[in-house]
Amino acid sequence: MVLPTSDRELSAGADLQGLSAAQAARRLDSDGPNALPGGQRRTTLDILGETAREPMFLLLLAAAALYLVLGDLQEGLILCGFVLAMFGLTLYQEGKTERAIEALRDLTSPRALVIRDGRRERIAGSDVVRDDLLVVSEGDRIAADACLLFATELQLDESLLTGEAVPVRKVAATVPTTATPPGGDDLPFVYAGTLVVHGHGIARVTATGPRSEIGRIGAALGKLELELSPLQRQTARLVRTLAAMAFACSLLLVLFHGLTSGDWMAALLAGIALAMAMLPEEYPVVLTVFPALGAWRLSKEKVLTRRMAAIETLGTTSVLCVDKTGTLTENRMTVVQLYAQPSAHEAGQHLRIDYAETGQLPESFHALVEYSVLASVAEPFDPMEQAFHRLGRHFLQDTEHLHRDWTLVREYGLTPELRAMSHVWRAVEGEAHVVAAKGAPEAIVDLCHLDAGAQARVAQAVDAMAAQGLRVLGVAQARFAGEHWPAAEHEFEFAFMGLLGLADPLRAEVPAAMAQCSTASIRVVMITGDYPATARAIARQAQFGVAGPEQMLTGDEMAVMSDGELQARMKTASVCARIAPEQKLRIVQALKANGEIVAMTGDGVNDAPALKAAHVGVAMGARGTDVAREAAALVLMDDNFASIVRAVRLGRRIFDNLRKSMSYILAVHVPIAGVALLPVLLGWPPVLFPLHIAFLELVIDPACSMVFESEPGEADLMQRAPRDPQALLFAGTDLLLSLLQGAGVLAVVIGAYAWSAVHLDENAARAFVFVTLVIGNLALIFSNRTRSESLLASLRVPNRMLWLVTGITLGVLALALHLPWLVTLFRFGPLSWSQLLSAIALGLASVFWFEAIKFHRRRPAQHPS
């Protein structure tokens, strides 16, 4: 039985109307979503439980308990209040992250094509309900268990359920039948999670969600496995090292202070304060927040993230391998040129199409247009077939060449061996069937068995069209009597009808995106199945700079190359034409062997191996198959090359801000830990107690995550070479500068303490030092916003979260210095205005040396020799 190909054909029978929208909504409400139970979703209670087990919170609780044991009820309760405040901050950050991840889950969930109210509609797979009509085709992942009503050469991979890798044939049900287990040929049942590898069909849904075959097997299949990225593994090692150091130093401080002073309670509080000061508990936070919110930001750029590790890799990409059609071009095709060849011995006729003209199409071109329409589906989705139908409607509307009453009885699809497809039609009159074929010109010439002279004339016409950047297709026709269809199209006696040239405009934003790639040292390689001359013309429009033959590679050339020869050629090739989908994998492997970090786009079933092999696989969201999307790390919602470039820029920005955040965390812990440790070692009165460090943590936590995550990208982000993926996050200069920044603030703060200890009483000195430390902390945030521009220049860069954190910090600090009960709680003494301004000036001055280094770095660029 032949699959209905249009909504007009579907509406012919009431049984193919599908559910109404109201029926589907009621069924979804009663049966629940079509989803497996389980999944990595964290509730508020989960987040609270994880937070309560964090060392920082345990230390705060221990300090609060100690104060309560010592009878200091007020300070103990205030520390408990800080615990609640940090719980709230954590819930906000983690909740925002979870909402971003949940939104991405919804966007990236499988889609399904269903028939409702007699029309085809693309919906989320979770919204599929019992008795829905599923339209399935090659490359689709089946959304629910269903029984086939129509099927054309349908084959499915059921290995997910059966373990058997060989695809099984499926046929439509001729009579009502009971569902059978997966496995075996010529059965009418399809199952959720299985993959369509060939053909297409329509099926009525029989079971969804946990009631499906995959749902009965177990909920574990619905869970995603989370793997640590290289950056996460590297940071985990750093956190373990610093945590071990914090524990060791705190233990030594407790022993030293207890033995020298005899006050073990004070020693224990000092040890807790030092552990809180040294503990780098912010690192795991930023490694959770940045990728999740980065993925959310990518979705705003029309790029969906399926694997979080891809965000880390985006900034290292050195080669972008992109399709031509729909990625560099608009995939909005129009037939603009025709070539008709009346016979093998006559010269062909060229015709340029002008849709604005009202004149009729010359008779000699009618049959060419007629058979191009017959070789396409009745209600096309493909832009090329839409262009053929548009051409037919425009010029043949009132002629006998449009056959809406003919019946499609047989289809021959594209194969790797023959890049052409054929439709067999039963006419209203006459016994012979009409066969229409369209495809690559060389495939159509092969089907028609043209002689050498005719082949040369066709090749000349193809070259002329392709040189104009047109996509060229050939058309042929044949007649066939009987019902025993040939196994292959070569058994028909085809006659060559002519060629059609389709224009597909280059996307307007592509040249600017190409320029960005050039300045960012990212090489772009176009990979297309089109004719070499067409690819070359589009490449020139897109400013690829294709000059010599070494920059062009064809599929035929590639087929005879060894892996070593291909690697050498891919060092210079920027356009790969007439490439078969399965050859993309060899291109990716060759580029990877050359040491490149490769991002690859693809949309078809055969693109999946290349997408999986690439460092960053990018599937087309608008026209891609489910298989391609599952194999890819990113999904391009608008199929636009410029969106890929914006994603690379955003990937660089995310990593850049992550590095700034982690540099700030390392830098800010140096003065806090130093001020908690040095006074005790030097025999001075302690400055920082757990309460003070809890206050500082309330500044550090939102600063390192929300402030730096919101930071705009620097102006030179796309003027840098791709980051080395093997480079450590903290190494060499970056590590040294972070430690020196912290040491600079520490030196100023200790100097402030040395002065204030002589000129002020203990509580006033503590207030003076604390103000200096808080201002130095804020100065570190502003200074780390950029490693190139000055601190003053960075003030002009908008970041609302930065000013919010700064304002709240200064406001609370002002209250702590002036409200009597807070002054008592923080153990502060009064400061004069001159002393307060001096502390502020010292805090700002603590980062001026770093600003001097940045100024020195800018001077060569500003004053070239």
PDB file of C-alpha atoms in Angstrom, residues 602-826:
ATOM      1  CA  GLY A 602      24.943  17.568   9.304  1.00  0.00           C
ATOM      2  CA  ASP A 603      21.293  16.656   8.939  1.00  0.00           C
ATOM      3  CA  GLY A 604      20.913  13.157   7.493  1.00  0.00           C
ATOM      4  CA  VAL A 605      21.089   9.609   8.798  1.00  0.00           C
ATOM      5  CA  ASN A 606      24.419   9.071   7.061  1.00  0.00           C
ATOM      6  CA  ASP A 607      25.840  12.217   8.682  1.00  0.00           C
ATOM      7  CA  ALA A 608      25.541  10.702  12.180  1.00  0.00           C
ATOM      8  CA  PRO A 609      28.997   8.993  12.242  1.00  0.00           C
ATOM      9  CA  ALA A 610      30.740  12.240  11.250  1.00  0.00           C
ATOM     10  CA  LEU A 611      28.734  14.259  13.789  1.00  0.00           C
ATOM     11  CA  LYS A 612      29.658  11.804  16.534  1.00  0.00           C
ATOM     12  CA  ALA A 613      33.331  11.741  15.501  1.00  0.00           C
ATOM     13  CA  ALA A 614      33.669  15.542  15.414  1.00  0.00           C
ATOM     14  CA  HIS A 615      34.714  17.333  18.579  1.00  0.00           C
ATOM     15  CA  VAL A 616      31.499  19.360  18.273  1.00  0.00           C
ATOM     16  CA  GLY A 617      28.752  17.817  16.150  1.00  0.00           C
ATOM     17  CA  VAL A 618      26.130  20.363  15.053  1.00  0.00           C
ATOM     18  CA  ALA A 619      22.813  18.950  13.796  1.00  0.00           C
ATOM     19  CA  MET A 620      20.312  20.925  11.757  1.00  0.00           C
ATOM     20  CA  GLY A 621      17.165  21.541  13.786  1.00  0.00           C
ATOM     21  CA  ALA A 622      14.873  22.694  10.979  1.00  0.00           C
ATOM     22  CA  ARG A 623      15.585  19.961   8.446  1.00  0.00           C
ATOM     23  CA  GLY A 624      17.670  17.401  10.382  1.00  0.00           C
ATOM     24  CA  THR A 625      16.728  13.836  11.261  1.00  0.00           C
ATOM     25  CA  ASP A 626      16.362  12.521  14.807  1.00  0.00           C
ATOM     26  CA  VAL A 627      19.453  10.365  14.245  1.00  0.00           C
ATOM     27  CA  ALA A 628      21.580  13.403  13.397  1.00  0.00           C
ATOM     28  CA  ARG A 629      20.294  15.317  16.426  1.00  0.00           C
ATOM     29  CA  GLU A 630      21.008  12.406  18.765  1.00  0.00           C
ATOM     30  CA  ALA A 631      24.567  12.047  17.435  1.00  0.00           C
ATOM     31  CA  ALA A 632      25.292  15.779  17.715  1.00  0.00           C
ATOM     32  CA  ALA A 633      26.349  17.843  20.729  1.00  0.00           C
ATOM     33  CA  LEU A 634      24.562  20.969  19.485  1.00  0.00           C
ATOM     34  CA  VAL A 635      21.372  21.504  17.475  1.00  0.00           C
ATOM     35  CA  LEU A 636      21.096  24.540  15.212  1.00  0.00           C
ATOM     36  CA  MET A 637      17.481  25.706  15.384  1.00  0.00           C
ATOM     37  CA  ASP A 638      17.652  28.026  12.355  1.00  0.00           C
ATOM     38  CA  ASP A 639      20.261  26.048  10.317  1.00  0.00           C
ATOM     39  CA  ASN A 640      22.209  29.304   9.922  1.00  0.00           C
ATOM     40  CA  PHE A 641      25.995  29.490   9.594  1.00  0.00           C
ATOM     41  CA  ALA A 642      26.057  32.846  11.384  1.00  0.00           C
ATOM     42  CA  SER A 643      24.445  31.174  14.425  1.00  0.00           C
ATOM     43  CA  ILE A 644      27.359  28.702  14.574  1.00  0.00           C
ATOM     44  CA  VAL A 645      29.837  31.596  14.576  1.00  0.00           C
ATOM     45  CA  ARG A 646      27.843  33.363  17.300  1.00  0.00           C
ATOM     46  CA  ALA A 647      27.889  30.098  19.269  1.00  0.00           C
ATOM     47  CA  VAL A 648      31.686  29.897  18.952  1.00  0.00           C
ATOM     48  CA  ARG A 649      31.955  33.486  20.156  1.00  0.00           C
ATOM     49  CA  LEU A 650      29.662  32.736  23.081  1.00  0.00           C
ATOM     50  CA  GLY A 651      31.655  29.576  23.852  1.00  0.00           C
ATOM     51  CA  ARG A 652      34.799  31.688  24.035  1.00  0.00           C
ATOM     52  CA  ARG A 653      33.023  34.229  26.236  1.00  0.00           C
ATOM     53  CA  ILE A 654      31.772  31.525  28.625  1.00  0.00           C
ATOM     54  CA  PHE A 655      35.236  30.049  29.080  1.00  0.00           C
ATOM     55  CA  ASP A 656      36.815  33.507  29.323  1.00  0.00           C
ATOM     56  CA  ASN A 657      34.399  34.483  32.092  1.00  0.00           C
ATOM     57  CA  LEU A 658      34.887  31.134  33.789  1.00  0.00           C
ATOM     58  CA  ARG A 659      38.630  31.713  33.857  1.00  0.00           C
ATOM     59  CA  LYS A 660      38.098  35.248  35.262  1.00  0.00           C
ATOM     60  CA  SER A 661      35.781  33.886  37.937  1.00  0.00           C
ATOM     61  CA  MET A 662      38.161  31.148  39.007  1.00  0.00           C
ATOM     62  CA  SER A 663      41.105  33.569  38.997  1.00  0.00           C
ATOM     63  CA  TYR A 664      39.097  35.873  41.272  1.00  0.00           C
ATOM     64  CA  ILE A 665      38.217  32.987  43.611  1.00  0.00           C
ATOM     65  CA  LEU A 666      41.866  32.003  43.943  1.00  0.00           C
ATOM     66  CA  ALA A 667      42.954  35.626  44.411  1.00  0.00           C
ATOM     67  CA  VAL A 668      40.318  36.567  47.007  1.00  0.00           C
ATOM     68  CA  HIS A 669      40.980  33.554  49.225  1.00  0.00           C
ATOM     69  CA  VAL A 670      44.635  34.570  49.663  1.00  0.00           C
ATOM     70  CA  PRO A 671      44.004  37.768  51.702  1.00  0.00           C
ATOM     71  CA  ILE A 672      41.079  36.244  53.623  1.00  0.00           C
ATOM     72  CA  ALA A 673      43.139  33.198  54.597  1.00  0.00           C
ATOM     73  CA  GLY A 674      46.167  35.383  55.319  1.00  0.00           C
ATOM     74  CA  VAL A 675      44.238  37.730  57.603  1.00  0.00           C
ATOM     75  CA  ALA A 676      42.731  34.734  59.409  1.00  0.00           C
ATOM     76  CA  LEU A 677      46.168  33.132  59.905  1.00  0.00           C
ATOM     77  CA  LEU A 678      48.940  35.744  60.211  1.00  0.00           C
ATOM     78  CA  PRO A 679      47.684  37.740  63.229  1.00  0.00           C
ATOM     79  CA  VAL A 680      47.402  34.518  65.239  1.00  0.00           C
ATOM     80  CA  LEU A 681      50.913  33.412  64.230  1.00  0.00           C
ATOM     81  CA  LEU A 682      52.319  36.877  65.022  1.00  0.00           C
ATOM     82  CA  GLY A 683      50.646  36.988  68.429  1.00  0.00           C
ATOM     83  CA  TRP A 684      48.308  39.838  67.460  1.00  0.00           C
ATOM     84  CA  PRO A 685      44.622  39.889  68.409  1.00  0.00           C
ATOM     85  CA  PRO A 686      42.603  37.934  65.841  1.00  0.00           C
ATOM     86  CA  VAL A 687      40.864  40.045  63.201  1.00  0.00           C
ATOM     87  CA  LEU A 688      38.467  37.675  61.498  1.00  0.00           C
ATOM     88  CA  PHE A 689      35.937  35.443  63.207  1.00  0.00           C
ATOM     89  CA  PRO A 690      33.545  33.016  61.469  1.00  0.00           C
ATOM     90  CA  LEU A 691      30.926  35.787  61.332  1.00  0.00           C
ATOM     91  CA  HIS A 692      33.199  38.060  59.287  1.00  0.00           C
ATOM     92  CA  ILE A 693      34.135  35.279  56.875  1.00  0.00           C
ATOM     93  CA  ALA A 694      30.467  34.345  56.451  1.00  0.00           C
ATOM     94  CA  PHE A 695      29.810  37.963  55.445  1.00  0.00           C
ATOM     95  CA  LEU A 696      32.681  37.842  52.932  1.00  0.00           C
ATOM     96  CA  GLU A 697      31.347  34.546  51.526  1.00  0.00           C
ATOM     97  CA  LEU A 698      28.001  36.230  50.886  1.00  0.00           C
ATOM     98  CA  VAL A 699      29.922  38.637  48.633  1.00  0.00           C
ATOM     99  CA  ILE A 700      32.162  36.037  47.006  1.00  0.00           C
ATOM    100  CA  ASP A 701      29.435  33.507  46.102  1.00  0.00           C
ATOM    101  CA  PRO A 702      27.260  35.737  43.879  1.00  0.00           C
ATOM    102  CA  ALA A 703      30.323  37.558  42.539  1.00  0.00           C
ATOM    103  CA  CYS A 704      32.111  34.438  41.302  1.00  0.00           C
ATOM    104  CA  SER A 705      28.972  32.938  39.752  1.00  0.00           C
ATOM    105  CA  MET A 706      26.300  35.472  38.827  1.00  0.00           C
ATOM    106  CA  VAL A 707      28.485  38.567  38.326  1.00  0.00           C
ATOM    107  CA  PHE A 708      31.165  36.975  36.170  1.00  0.00           C
ATOM    108  CA  GLU A 709      28.646  34.769  34.311  1.00  0.00           C
ATOM    109  CA  SER A 710      26.786  37.939  33.275  1.00  0.00           C
ATOM    110  CA  GLU A 711      29.962  39.657  32.108  1.00  0.00           C
ATOM    111  CA  PRO A 712      29.835  40.668  28.400  1.00  0.00           C
ATOM    112  CA  GLY A 713      32.496  39.305  26.093  1.00  0.00           C
ATOM    113  CA  GLU A 714      35.633  41.380  25.594  1.00  0.00           C
ATOM    114  CA  ALA A 715      36.057  43.338  22.379  1.00  0.00           C
ATOM    115  CA  ASP A 716      38.973  41.212  21.134  1.00  0.00           C
ATOM    116  CA  LEU A 717      37.263  37.875  21.790  1.00  0.00           C
ATOM    117  CA  MET A 718      37.133  36.986  18.079  1.00  0.00           C
ATOM    118  CA  GLN A 719      40.580  38.382  17.335  1.00  0.00           C
ATOM    119  CA  ARG A 720      42.301  35.649  19.373  1.00  0.00           C
ATOM    120  CA  ALA A 721      43.490  32.285  18.137  1.00  0.00           C
ATOM    121  CA  PRO A 722      41.500  29.257  19.375  1.00  0.00           C
ATOM    122  CA  ARG A 723      42.361  28.194  22.893  1.00  0.00           C
ATOM    123  CA  ASP A 724      44.591  25.141  23.266  1.00  0.00           C
ATOM    124  CA  PRO A 725      42.275  22.379  24.544  1.00  0.00           C
ATOM    125  CA  GLN A 726      45.175  20.816  26.470  1.00  0.00           C
ATOM    126  CA  ALA A 727      46.012  24.057  28.287  1.00  0.00           C
ATOM    127  CA  LEU A 728      45.305  24.015  32.013  1.00  0.00           C
ATOM    128  CA  LEU A 729      42.811  26.477  33.421  1.00  0.00           C
ATOM    129  CA  PHE A 730      45.423  27.776  35.866  1.00  0.00           C
ATOM    130  CA  ALA A 731      48.959  27.586  34.610  1.00  0.00           C
ATOM    131  CA  GLY A 732      51.969  29.819  34.213  1.00  0.00           C
ATOM    132  CA  THR A 733      51.163  33.514  34.060  1.00  0.00           C
ATOM    133  CA  ASP A 734      47.455  33.163  34.952  1.00  0.00           C
ATOM    134  CA  LEU A 735      48.202  31.231  38.131  1.00  0.00           C
ATOM    135  CA  LEU A 736      51.007  33.579  39.106  1.00  0.00           C
ATOM    136  CA  LEU A 737      48.939  36.721  38.511  1.00  0.00           C
ATOM    137  CA  SER A 738      46.008  35.376  40.540  1.00  0.00           C
ATOM    138  CA  LEU A 739      48.281  34.561  43.487  1.00  0.00           C
ATOM    139  CA  LEU A 740      50.057  37.918  43.166  1.00  0.00           C
ATOM    140  CA  GLN A 741      46.732  39.753  43.081  1.00  0.00           C
ATOM    141  CA  GLY A 742      45.700  38.079  46.298  1.00  0.00           C
ATOM    142  CA  ALA A 743      49.146  38.640  47.828  1.00  0.00           C
ATOM    143  CA  GLY A 744      48.945  42.343  46.909  1.00  0.00           C
ATOM    144  CA  VAL A 745      45.630  42.754  48.732  1.00  0.00           C
ATOM    145  CA  LEU A 746      46.962  40.735  51.678  1.00  0.00           C
ATOM    146  CA  ALA A 747      50.079  42.934  51.946  1.00  0.00           C
ATOM    147  CA  VAL A 748      47.966  46.105  52.009  1.00  0.00           C
ATOM    148  CA  VAL A 749      45.523  44.665  54.563  1.00  0.00           C
ATOM    149  CA  ILE A 750      48.286  43.428  56.876  1.00  0.00           C
ATOM    150  CA  GLY A 751      49.956  46.825  56.525  1.00  0.00           C
ATOM    151  CA  ALA A 752      46.664  48.460  57.450  1.00  0.00           C
ATOM    152  CA  TYR A 753      46.453  46.219  60.511  1.00  0.00           C
ATOM    153  CA  ALA A 754      50.017  46.999  61.546  1.00  0.00           C
ATOM    154  CA  TRP A 755      49.255  50.755  61.399  1.00  0.00           C
ATOM    155  CA  SER A 756      45.810  50.549  63.018  1.00  0.00           C
ATOM    156  CA  ALA A 757      47.052  48.297  65.856  1.00  0.00           C
ATOM    157  CA  VAL A 758      49.341  51.151  66.912  1.00  0.00           C
ATOM    158  CA  HIS A 759      46.956  54.071  66.381  1.00  0.00           C
ATOM    159  CA  LEU A 760      43.542  52.524  67.153  1.00  0.00           C
ATOM    160  CA  ASP A 761      42.041  50.272  69.768  1.00  0.00           C
ATOM    161  CA  GLU A 762      41.423  46.590  68.961  1.00  0.00           C
ATOM    162  CA  ASN A 763      37.805  46.954  67.792  1.00  0.00           C
ATOM    163  CA  ALA A 764      38.450  50.077  65.715  1.00  0.00           C
ATOM    164  CA  ALA A 765      41.492  48.366  64.176  1.00  0.00           C
ATOM    165  CA  ARG A 766      39.297  45.392  63.287  1.00  0.00           C
ATOM    166  CA  ALA A 767      36.788  47.720  61.603  1.00  0.00           C
ATOM    167  CA  PHE A 768      39.595  49.515  59.723  1.00  0.00           C
ATOM    168  CA  VAL A 769      41.075  46.221  58.495  1.00  0.00           C
ATOM    169  CA  PHE A 770      37.686  44.757  57.591  1.00  0.00           C
ATOM    170  CA  VAL A 771      36.717  47.810  55.490  1.00  0.00           C
ATOM    171  CA  THR A 772      40.078  47.606  53.703  1.00  0.00           C
ATOM    172  CA  LEU A 773      39.546  43.882  53.041  1.00  0.00           C
ATOM    173  CA  VAL A 774      35.950  44.306  51.762  1.00  0.00           C
ATOM    174  CA  ILE A 775      36.934  47.167  49.433  1.00  0.00           C
ATOM    175  CA  GLY A 776      39.941  45.141  48.259  1.00  0.00           C
ATOM    176  CA  ASN A 777      37.572  42.239  47.562  1.00  0.00           C
ATOM    177  CA  LEU A 778      35.286  44.476  45.467  1.00  0.00           C
ATOM    178  CA  ALA A 779      38.336  45.944  43.699  1.00  0.00           C
ATOM    179  CA  LEU A 780      39.416  42.401  42.777  1.00  0.00           C
ATOM    180  CA  ILE A 781      35.994  41.801  41.169  1.00  0.00           C
ATOM    181  CA  PHE A 782      36.267  44.966  39.055  1.00  0.00           C
ATOM    182  CA  SER A 783      39.919  44.369  38.200  1.00  0.00           C
ATOM    183  CA  ASN A 784      39.310  40.759  37.077  1.00  0.00           C
ATOM    184  CA  ARG A 785      36.503  41.765  34.703  1.00  0.00           C
ATOM    185  CA  THR A 786      39.166  42.291  32.053  1.00  0.00           C
ATOM    186  CA  ARG A 787      42.811  41.358  31.626  1.00  0.00           C
ATOM    187  CA  SER A 788      43.380  44.009  28.942  1.00  0.00           C
ATOM    188  CA  GLU A 789      41.285  47.143  29.664  1.00  0.00           C
ATOM    189  CA  SER A 790      41.750  49.343  32.726  1.00  0.00           C
ATOM    190  CA  LEU A 791      39.526  49.185  35.793  1.00  0.00           C
ATOM    191  CA  LEU A 792      38.125  52.630  34.925  1.00  0.00           C
ATOM    192  CA  ALA A 793      37.344  51.531  31.351  1.00  0.00           C
ATOM    193  CA  SER A 794      35.535  48.452  32.673  1.00  0.00           C
ATOM    194  CA  LEU A 795      33.157  50.720  34.596  1.00  0.00           C
ATOM    195  CA  ARG A 796      31.594  51.711  31.264  1.00  0.00           C
ATOM    196  CA  VAL A 797      30.772  48.068  30.430  1.00  0.00           C
ATOM    197  CA  PRO A 798      27.231  47.311  31.626  1.00  0.00           C
ATOM    198  CA  ASN A 799      26.649  44.497  34.145  1.00  0.00           C
ATOM    199  CA  ARG A 800      23.576  44.976  36.338  1.00  0.00           C
ATOM    200  CA  MET A 801      24.423  42.031  38.586  1.00  0.00           C
ATOM    201  CA  LEU A 802      27.830  43.580  39.356  1.00  0.00           C
ATOM    202  CA  TRP A 803      26.300  46.828  40.565  1.00  0.00           C
ATOM    203  CA  LEU A 804      23.629  44.968  42.530  1.00  0.00           C
ATOM    204  CA  VAL A 805      26.230  42.900  44.418  1.00  0.00           C
ATOM    205  CA  THR A 806      28.419  45.986  44.956  1.00  0.00           C
ATOM    206  CA  GLY A 807      25.500  48.079  46.216  1.00  0.00           C
ATOM    207  CA  ILE A 808      24.246  45.424  48.635  1.00  0.00           C
ATOM    208  CA  THR A 809      27.781  44.800  49.951  1.00  0.00           C
ATOM    209  CA  LEU A 810      28.486  48.483  50.591  1.00  0.00           C
ATOM    210  CA  GLY A 811      25.042  48.954  52.114  1.00  0.00           C
ATOM    211  CA  VAL A 812      25.428  46.095  54.578  1.00  0.00           C
ATOM    212  CA  LEU A 813      29.000  47.229  55.384  1.00  0.00           C
ATOM    213  CA  ALA A 814      27.714  50.733  56.150  1.00  0.00           C
ATOM    214  CA  LEU A 815      25.053  49.283  58.470  1.00  0.00           C
ATOM    215  CA  ALA A 816      27.655  47.090  60.206  1.00  0.00           C
ATOM    216  CA  LEU A 817      29.755  50.201  60.895  1.00  0.00           C
ATOM    217  CA  HIS A 818      26.919  52.397  62.187  1.00  0.00           C
ATOM    218  CA  LEU A 819      24.042  50.329  63.607  1.00  0.00           C
ATOM    219  CA  PRO A 820      24.909  49.817  67.304  1.00  0.00           C
ATOM    220  CA  TRP A 821      23.790  46.184  67.558  1.00  0.00           C
ATOM    221  CA  LEU A 822      25.652  45.250  64.343  1.00  0.00           C
ATOM    222  CA  VAL A 823      28.723  47.154  65.521  1.00  0.00           C
ATOM    223  CA  THR A 824      28.664  45.093  68.708  1.00  0.00           C
ATOM    224  CA  LEU A 825      28.043  41.868  66.800  1.00  0.00           C
ATOM    225  CA  PHE A 826      30.954  42.425  64.400  1.00  0.00           C
TER     226      PHE A 826
END
